[in-house]
CSV table of C-alpha atoms and ligand atoms in Angstrom, one decimal:
chain,number,residue,atom,x,y,z
A,1,MET,CA,15.7,-14.6,-25.4
A,2,PRO,CA,12.3,-15.1,-23.7
A,3,ILE,CA,12.6,-17.2,-20.5
A,4,ALA,CA,11.1,-20.7,-20.7
A,5,THR,CA,9.0,-21.0,-17.6
A,6,ARG,CA,7.3,-23.9,-15.9
A,7,ALA,CA,4.3,-23.3,-13.7
A,8,PHE,CA,1.1,-24.6,-12.2
A,9,ALA,CA,-2.0,-23.0,-13.7
A,10,ALA,CA,-5.8,-23.1,-13.3
A,11,VAL,CA,-7.3,-23.8,-16.7
A,12,ALA,CA,-11.0,-23.7,-15.7
A,13,ALA,CA,-13.0,-23.0,-12.6
A,14,ASP,CA,-14.0,-26.6,-12.1
A,15,ARG,CA,-10.6,-28.2,-12.9
A,16,PRO,CA,-7.7,-28.8,-10.6
A,17,LEU,CA,-4.5,-26.8,-11.2
A,18,GLU,CA,-2.1,-28.5,-13.6
A,19,PRO,CA,1.4,-28.2,-14.9
A,20,TYR,CA,1.7,-25.4,-17.5
A,21,SER,CA,4.6,-24.0,-19.6
A,22,PHE,CA,5.0,-20.6,-21.1
A,23,GLU,CA,7.6,-17.9,-21.7
A,24,ARG,CA,8.4,-14.9,-19.7
A,25,ARG,CA,9.6,-11.7,-21.4
A,26,ASP,CA,13.4,-11.2,-21.6
A,27,PRO,CA,14.3,-8.5,-19.1
A,28,GLY,CA,13.9,-5.0,-20.6
A,29,PRO,CA,16.1,-2.1,-19.6
A,30,ASP,CA,14.2,-1.6,-16.3
A,31,ASP,CA,13.5,-5.2,-15.5
A,32,VAL,CA,14.7,-7.7,-13.0
A,33,ALA,CA,14.6,-11.4,-14.0
A,34,ILE,CA,14.0,-13.6,-10.9
A,35,ASP,CA,14.5,-17.3,-10.3
A,36,VAL,CA,11.5,-18.0,-8.1
A,37,LYS,CA,12.4,-20.2,-5.1
A,38,PHE,CA,9.2,-20.1,-3.0
A,39,CYS,CA,5.7,-18.8,-3.5
A,40,GLY,CA,3.1,-18.5,-0.8
A,41,VAL,CA,-0.5,-19.6,-1.3
A,42,CYS,CA,-2.9,-16.8,-0.5
A,43,HIS,CA,-6.7,-17.2,-0.1
A,44,SER,CA,-7.1,-14.8,-3.1
A,45,ASP,CA,-5.3,-17.3,-5.3
A,46,LEU,CA,-8.1,-19.8,-4.6
A,47,HIS,CA,-10.8,-17.2,-5.3
A,48,VAL,CA,-9.2,-16.4,-8.7
A,49,ALA,CA,-8.5,-20.1,-9.6
A,50,HIS,CA,-12.2,-20.9,-8.9
A,51,ASN,CA,-13.5,-17.7,-10.6
A,52,ASP,CA,-15.3,-16.6,-7.4
A,53,LEU,CA,-15.3,-13.0,-8.6
A,54,GLY,CA,-16.5,-13.9,-12.1
A,55,ASN,CA,-13.6,-12.2,-14.0
A,56,THR,CA,-10.9,-14.9,-14.2
A,57,ARG,CA,-9.2,-15.3,-17.6
A,58,TYR,CA,-7.8,-18.8,-18.1
A,59,PRO,CA,-5.2,-20.2,-18.1
A,60,ILE,CA,-4.1,-18.3,-15.0
A,61,VAL,CA,-0.9,-18.9,-12.9
A,62,PRO,CA,-1.8,-17.6,-9.4
A,63,GLY,CA,0.7,-16.5,-6.8
A,64,HIS,CA,1.6,-13.1,-5.4
A,65,GLU,CA,3.9,-14.0,-2.5
A,66,VAL,CA,7.1,-14.5,-4.5
A,67,ALA,CA,10.6,-15.0,-3.0
A,68,GLY,CA,13.6,-15.7,-5.1
A,69,VAL,CA,17.0,-14.7,-6.4
A,70,VAL,CA,17.9,-12.2,-9.2
A,71,SER,CA,19.2,-14.0,-12.3
A,72,ALA,CA,19.6,-11.1,-14.7
A,73,VAL,CA,19.0,-7.3,-14.7
A,74,GLY,CA,18.3,-4.8,-17.5
A,75,ALA,CA,20.7,-2.0,-18.4
A,76,ASN,CA,18.9,0.7,-16.3
A,77,VAL,CA,18.6,-1.4,-13.2
A,78,THR,CA,20.4,0.2,-10.2
A,79,LYS,CA,18.5,-1.2,-7.3
A,80,PHE,CA,19.4,-4.9,-7.7
A,81,LYS,CA,22.2,-7.2,-9.0
A,82,VAL,CA,22.4,-10.8,-9.9
A,83,GLY,CA,22.3,-13.0,-6.8
A,84,ASP,CA,20.2,-10.6,-4.6
A,85,ARG,CA,17.4,-12.1,-2.5
A,86,VAL,CA,14.2,-10.4,-3.7
A,87,GLY,CA,10.5,-10.6,-3.4
A,88,VAL,CA,7.4,-9.6,-5.4
A,89,GLY,CA,4.1,-9.0,-3.9
A,90,CYS,CA,0.6,-8.3,-5.2
A,91,MET,CA,1.5,-5.7,-7.9
A,92,VAL,CA,4.1,-5.5,-10.6
A,93,ASP,CA,3.3,-2.0,-12.0
A,94,SER,CA,0.9,1.0,-11.6
A,95,CYS,CA,0.3,4.2,-13.5
A,96,ARG,CA,3.1,6.0,-11.5
A,97,THR,CA,1.4,9.5,-12.1
A,98,CYS,CA,-1.8,9.6,-10.1
A,99,ALA,CA,-1.9,11.0,-6.6
A,100,PRO,CA,-1.8,7.6,-4.7
A,101,CYS,CA,1.2,6.5,-6.9
A,102,ARG,CA,3.1,9.7,-6.3
A,103,GLU,CA,2.4,9.3,-2.6
A,104,GLY,CA,3.8,5.8,-2.6
A,105,GLU,CA,0.5,4.1,-2.2
A,106,GLU,CA,0.5,2.4,-5.5
A,107,GLN,CA,-2.1,-0.2,-4.3
A,108,TYR,CA,-4.7,2.6,-4.5
A,109,CYS,CA,-3.6,3.6,-8.0
A,110,VAL,CA,-6.6,5.4,-9.6
A,111,PRO,CA,-6.6,3.7,-13.0
A,112,GLY,CA,-5.7,0.5,-11.1
A,113,MET,CA,-2.4,-1.3,-10.2
A,114,THR,CA,-1.1,-4.0,-12.5
A,115,GLN,CA,-1.7,-7.1,-10.3
A,116,THR,CA,1.0,-9.8,-10.3
A,117,TYR,CA,-1.5,-12.2,-12.0
A,118,GLY,CA,-4.7,-11.7,-13.9
A,119,SER,CA,-4.2,-8.1,-14.9
A,120,ALA,CA,-3.8,-6.6,-18.4
A,121,ASP,CA,0.0,-6.2,-18.7
A,122,PRO,CA,1.2,-2.8,-20.1
A,123,LYS,CA,4.5,-4.5,-20.9
A,124,GLY,CA,2.8,-7.1,-23.1
A,125,GLY,CA,3.1,-9.8,-20.4
A,126,PRO,CA,4.6,-13.1,-20.9
A,127,VAL,CA,5.4,-13.8,-24.5
A,128,ASN,CA,2.2,-14.4,-26.5
A,129,GLN,CA,0.0,-13.4,-23.6
A,130,THR,CA,-1.6,-10.1,-22.6
A,131,ILE,CA,-2.3,-10.8,-18.9
A,132,THR,CA,0.2,-11.1,-16.1
A,133,GLN,CA,1.0,-14.5,-14.7
A,134,GLY,CA,2.0,-15.1,-11.0
A,135,GLY,CA,4.5,-16.8,-8.9
A,136,TYR,CA,3.5,-20.5,-9.0
A,137,SER,CA,6.3,-20.6,-11.6
A,138,ASP,CA,10.0,-21.0,-11.7
A,139,HIS,CA,10.8,-17.6,-13.3
A,140,ILE,CA,9.3,-14.1,-13.2
A,141,THR,CA,10.3,-10.8,-14.8
A,142,VAL,CA,9.4,-7.6,-13.0
A,143,ASP,CA,10.2,-3.9,-13.2
A,144,GLN,CA,12.8,-3.0,-10.6
A,145,ASN,CA,10.4,-0.4,-9.0
A,146,TYR,CA,8.1,-3.2,-7.9
A,147,VAL,CA,10.7,-5.6,-6.6
A,148,LEU,CA,11.5,-5.8,-2.9
A,149,SER,CA,14.7,-6.6,-1.1
A,150,ILE,CA,14.5,-9.5,1.3
A,151,PRO,CA,16.7,-9.1,4.4
A,152,ASP,CA,19.4,-11.8,4.8
A,153,SER,CA,18.1,-12.9,8.2
A,154,ILE,CA,14.7,-14.0,6.9
A,155,PRO,CA,14.7,-17.5,5.2
A,156,LEU,CA,13.1,-17.2,1.8
A,157,ASP,CA,10.3,-19.7,2.4
A,158,ALA,CA,9.2,-17.8,5.6
A,159,ALA,CA,9.6,-14.5,3.8
A,160,ALA,CA,7.4,-15.3,0.8
A,161,PRO,CA,4.0,-14.8,2.6
A,162,LEU,CA,5.2,-11.4,4.0
A,163,LEU,CA,4.8,-10.0,0.5
A,164,CYS,CA,0.9,-10.2,0.8
A,165,ALA,CA,-0.1,-11.4,4.2
A,166,GLY,CA,2.6,-9.5,6.0
A,167,ILE,CA,2.0,-6.1,4.4
A,168,THR,CA,-1.8,-6.5,4.5
A,169,THR,CA,-1.6,-6.5,8.3
A,170,TYR,CA,1.4,-4.1,8.7
A,171,SER,CA,-0.1,-1.3,6.7
A,172,PRO,CA,-3.3,-0.8,8.9
A,173,LEU,CA,-1.2,-1.2,12.1
A,174,LYS,CA,0.9,1.7,11.0
A,175,HIS,CA,-2.0,3.7,9.5
A,176,TRP,CA,-3.9,3.6,12.8
A,177,LYS,CA,-0.7,4.4,14.7
A,178,ILE,CA,-0.4,1.2,16.8
A,179,GLY,CA,2.4,1.3,19.4
A,180,PRO,CA,3.1,0.9,23.1
A,181,GLY,CA,-0.2,1.2,25.1
A,182,SER,CA,-2.4,0.3,22.1
A,183,ARG,CA,-4.9,-2.5,22.6
A,184,VAL,CA,-5.4,-4.5,19.5
A,185,ALA,CA,-7.7,-7.4,18.8
A,186,VAL,CA,-7.2,-9.8,15.9
A,187,VAL,CA,-10.2,-11.7,14.7
A,188,GLY,CA,-9.2,-15.0,13.1
A,189,LEU,CA,-5.8,-16.6,13.5
A,190,GLY,CA,-4.9,-17.7,10.0
A,191,GLY,CA,-2.3,-16.5,7.5
A,192,LEU,CA,-3.2,-12.8,8.0
A,193,GLY,CA,-4.1,-13.1,11.7
A,194,HIS,CA,-0.9,-14.7,12.8
A,195,MET,CA,1.1,-11.9,11.1
A,196,ALA,CA,-1.1,-9.3,12.7
A,197,VAL,CA,-0.4,-10.8,16.2
A,198,LYS,CA,3.3,-10.9,15.7
A,199,GLN,CA,3.6,-7.4,14.3
A,200,ALA,CA,1.3,-5.7,16.7
A,201,ALA,CA,3.1,-7.3,19.7
A,202,ALA,CA,6.4,-6.2,18.3
A,203,MET,CA,5.1,-2.7,18.0
A,204,GLY,CA,4.4,-2.8,21.7
A,205,ALA,CA,0.6,-3.3,21.6
A,206,GLU,CA,-1.4,-5.5,24.0
A,207,VAL,CA,-2.9,-8.1,21.7
A,208,THR,CA,-6.0,-10.2,22.0
A,209,VAL,CA,-7.0,-13.0,19.6
A,210,ILE,CA,-10.7,-13.6,19.0
A,211,SER,CA,-11.4,-17.0,17.6
A,212,THR,CA,-14.2,-19.5,17.3
A,213,SER,CA,-12.5,-22.1,19.5
A,214,ASP,CA,-9.5,-22.4,21.7
A,215,ARG,CA,-7.7,-24.8,19.3
A,216,LYS,CA,-5.0,-22.1,18.5
A,217,LYS,CA,-4.7,-20.6,21.9
A,218,ALA,CA,-1.2,-21.9,22.6
A,219,ASP,CA,0.0,-20.7,19.2
A,220,ALA,CA,-1.5,-17.2,19.8
A,221,GLU,CA,0.3,-16.9,23.0
A,222,ARG,CA,3.6,-18.1,21.5
A,223,MET,CA,3.2,-15.4,18.8
A,224,GLY,CA,2.7,-12.6,21.4
A,225,ALA,CA,-1.0,-12.5,22.2
A,226,LYS,CA,-1.7,-11.6,25.9
A,227,HIS,CA,-5.4,-12.6,25.8
A,228,PHE,CA,-7.6,-15.1,23.9
A,229,LEU,CA,-11.3,-14.7,23.4
A,230,ILE,CA,-13.8,-17.2,22.1
A,231,ASN,CA,-16.5,-15.3,20.2
A,232,THR,CA,-19.3,-17.6,21.5
A,233,ASP,CA,-18.3,-17.0,25.2
A,234,LYS,CA,-20.9,-14.3,25.9
A,235,ALA,CA,-19.6,-13.4,29.4
A,236,ALA,CA,-16.0,-13.0,28.1
A,237,MET,CA,-17.1,-10.9,25.1
A,238,ALA,CA,-19.2,-8.7,27.4
A,239,ALA,CA,-16.3,-8.2,29.7
A,240,ALA,CA,-14.2,-7.1,26.7
A,241,ALA,CA,-16.7,-4.4,25.6
A,242,GLU,CA,-15.2,-1.0,24.7
A,243,SER,CA,-11.6,-2.1,25.2
A,244,PHE,CA,-9.9,-2.1,21.8
A,245,ASN,CA,-8.4,0.8,19.9
A,246,LEU,CA,-8.1,-1.3,16.7
A,247,ILE,CA,-9.7,-4.6,15.7
A,248,ILE,CA,-8.0,-6.3,12.7
A,249,ASN,CA,-10.7,-8.5,11.2
A,250,THR,CA,-9.2,-11.1,8.9
A,251,VAL,CA,-12.2,-13.3,8.4
A,252,SER,CA,-13.0,-13.8,4.7
A,253,ALA,CA,-16.4,-15.5,5.2
A,254,THR,CA,-19.5,-13.5,5.8
A,255,HIS,CA,-20.0,-13.2,9.5
A,256,GLU,CA,-21.7,-11.1,12.2
A,257,ILE,CA,-19.7,-7.9,12.9
A,258,ALA,CA,-22.2,-5.7,14.9
A,259,GLY,CA,-21.2,-7.4,18.1
A,260,GLN,CA,-17.5,-7.0,17.4
A,261,VAL,CA,-18.1,-3.2,17.0
A,262,GLN,CA,-19.2,-3.2,20.6
A,263,LEU,CA,-15.6,-4.2,21.6
A,264,LEU,CA,-14.2,-1.0,20.3
A,265,ALA,CA,-13.2,1.8,22.7
A,266,LYS,CA,-14.1,5.4,22.0
A,267,ASP,CA,-12.6,6.4,18.6
A,268,GLY,CA,-11.7,2.8,17.9
A,269,THR,CA,-11.6,1.3,14.4
A,270,MET,CA,-12.4,-2.1,13.1
A,271,VAL,CA,-10.5,-2.6,9.8
A,272,MET,CA,-11.7,-5.3,7.4
A,273,LEU,CA,-9.0,-7.3,5.6
A,274,GLY,CA,-10.9,-10.4,4.5
A,275,LEU,CA,-12.4,-10.5,1.0
A,276,THR,CA,-16.1,-11.0,1.7
A,277,THR,CA,-18.5,-10.7,-1.3
A,278,GLU,CA,-21.7,-10.2,0.7
A,279,GLY,CA,-22.8,-7.3,2.9
A,280,LEU,CA,-22.0,-7.2,6.6
A,281,PRO,CA,-24.7,-5.5,8.7
A,282,VAL,CA,-23.3,-2.7,10.9
A,283,TYR,CA,-25.6,-0.3,12.9
A,284,ALA,CA,-25.2,3.5,13.2
A,285,MET,CA,-26.2,3.3,16.8
A,286,GLY,CA,-23.1,1.1,17.6
A,287,LEU,CA,-20.8,3.5,15.8
A,288,LEU,CA,-22.0,6.9,16.8
A,289,TRP,CA,-22.2,6.2,20.5
A,290,ARG,CA,-18.4,6.0,20.8
A,291,ARG,CA,-17.4,7.6,17.5
A,292,ARG,CA,-16.3,4.3,16.2
A,293,SER,CA,-15.3,3.5,12.6
A,294,VAL,CA,-15.4,0.4,10.4
A,295,ALA,CA,-12.7,0.7,7.7
A,296,GLY,CA,-11.0,-1.4,5.0
A,297,SER,CA,-7.3,-1.6,4.0
A,298,LEU,CA,-5.6,-3.1,0.9
A,299,ILE,CA,-2.0,-4.5,1.1
A,300,GLY,CA,0.5,-1.5,1.2
A,301,GLY,CA,2.6,0.5,-1.2
A,302,ILE,CA,6.1,-0.6,-2.4
A,303,ARG,CA,7.9,1.7,0.1
A,304,GLU,CA,5.9,0.5,3.0
A,305,THR,CA,6.3,-3.1,1.9
A,306,GLN,CA,10.1,-2.7,2.1
A,307,GLU,CA,9.7,-1.0,5.5
A,308,MET,CA,7.6,-4.0,6.7
A,309,LEU,CA,10.3,-6.5,5.5
A,310,ASP,CA,13.0,-4.5,7.4
A,311,PHE,CA,10.7,-4.3,10.5
A,312,CYS,CA,10.2,-8.0,10.4
A,313,ALA,CA,13.9,-8.7,10.1
A,314,ALA,CA,14.7,-6.3,13.0
A,315,ASN,CA,12.1,-8.0,15.2
A,316,ALA,CA,12.9,-11.6,14.1
A,317,ILE,CA,9.4,-12.0,12.7
A,318,ALA,CA,8.5,-14.3,9.8
A,319,CYS,CA,5.6,-16.4,8.7
A,320,ASP,CA,4.9,-19.8,10.1
A,321,VAL,CA,4.9,-21.9,6.9
A,322,GLU,CA,4.2,-25.4,5.7
A,323,VAL,CA,6.4,-25.9,2.7
A,324,ILE,CA,5.0,-28.3,0.0
A,325,ALA,CA,5.9,-29.4,-3.5
A,326,PRO,CA,4.0,-27.5,-6.2
A,327,ASP,CA,2.1,-30.6,-7.3
A,328,ARG,CA,0.3,-30.6,-3.9
A,329,ILE,CA,-1.3,-27.3,-4.7
A,330,ASN,CA,-4.8,-28.8,-5.1
A,331,GLU,CA,-4.6,-30.6,-1.8
A,332,ALA,CA,-3.4,-27.3,-0.3
A,333,TYR,CA,-6.5,-25.5,-1.6
A,334,GLU,CA,-8.8,-28.1,-0.2
A,335,ARG,CA,-7.1,-27.8,3.2
A,336,MET,CA,-7.2,-24.0,3.1
A,337,GLY,CA,-10.9,-24.2,2.5
A,338,LYS,CA,-11.1,-25.9,5.9
A,339,SER,CA,-8.6,-23.5,7.6
A,340,ASP,CA,-6.3,-26.5,8.0
A,341,VAL,CA,-2.9,-24.9,7.7
A,342,ARG,CA,-0.5,-23.4,10.3
A,343,TYR,CA,-0.3,-20.8,9.0
A,344,ARG,CA,0.6,-20.5,5.3
A,345,PHE,CA,1.3,-23.0,2.6
A,346,VAL,CA,4.4,-22.2,0.6
A,347,LEU,CA,5.3,-23.8,-2.7
A,348,ASP,CA,8.9,-25.0,-3.0
A,349,MET,CA,9.6,-24.3,-6.7
A,350,ALA,CA,12.8,-26.4,-6.7
A,351,ARG,CA,10.4,-29.4,-6.4
A,352,LEU,CA,8.5,-28.4,-9.6
B,1,LIG,ZN1,-2.7,-12.4,-1.1
B,2,LIG,ZN1,-1.4,5.4,-10.2
């Protein structure tokens, strides 16, 4: 029996999200059916709902920070049982045969991962649909290999944003081998930035937040930052030159980065996590003089996402969330556009 599902969907770029009903597929042999309890609201949801990338197919149910409880499992499912606390992040499948998939980095799947919403669905998708639909919904059916286990110590609402924001920051911190003695700067203290601060501090790094004002200074310190830099403070920025091993840049708007490159120590890297659609000027002179790099990073693989959840549990880390009823999603988008959230909106699907 297909699963009757209630949701909030975007139906056009210029219309607010609205209630929407559809059917999820009945769990196949390898599937896990999940009662969605909470879904985080990511900046990419807003981009897709508004068709900012020009490829949105409507109606679309956004949401890729899904936390819930298993309601049914298929015959081949060994990893999960009914009642387990589980999560789903940005992908629900991938080709499983290309080199990145075999290496556990399915997010870089060569033919392309199946994203949790808006992708062509090899399993036929929700009944009568050919594209995947996301977590602003009360049910979701996902292959067991793309489902995560949420440790008991993390409340489901505060766990939900770990599935995108939490892994997006954790993966580069691990890739660039951050640990005791590392100096890490985090540009922008939002949904991503606040996770980067907590995780980098828990890894033993000395963390600096770089922001446009001191509005969030007390929060940054509470999260583990040792220093706070205001990017318009020329003297403070000059004093910080050549001091960081890694800069986690979470800003999703077009902004000046050449000056930030000057803050990198020799062999330092600035990793870009924000989805900017315009070019960002960077100068060879600023890079070669200290063998610096500017890099990008996209979420993390399934194995690493589980590692991140376990790391957050072991270090008592979760997201700072503002839990809202799903019918306030349009107001949440408006406030996100003004960075007016500390630090992630989460939809409470029980209030659907
Ligand atoms: Zn996201
Ligand atoms: Zn692949």
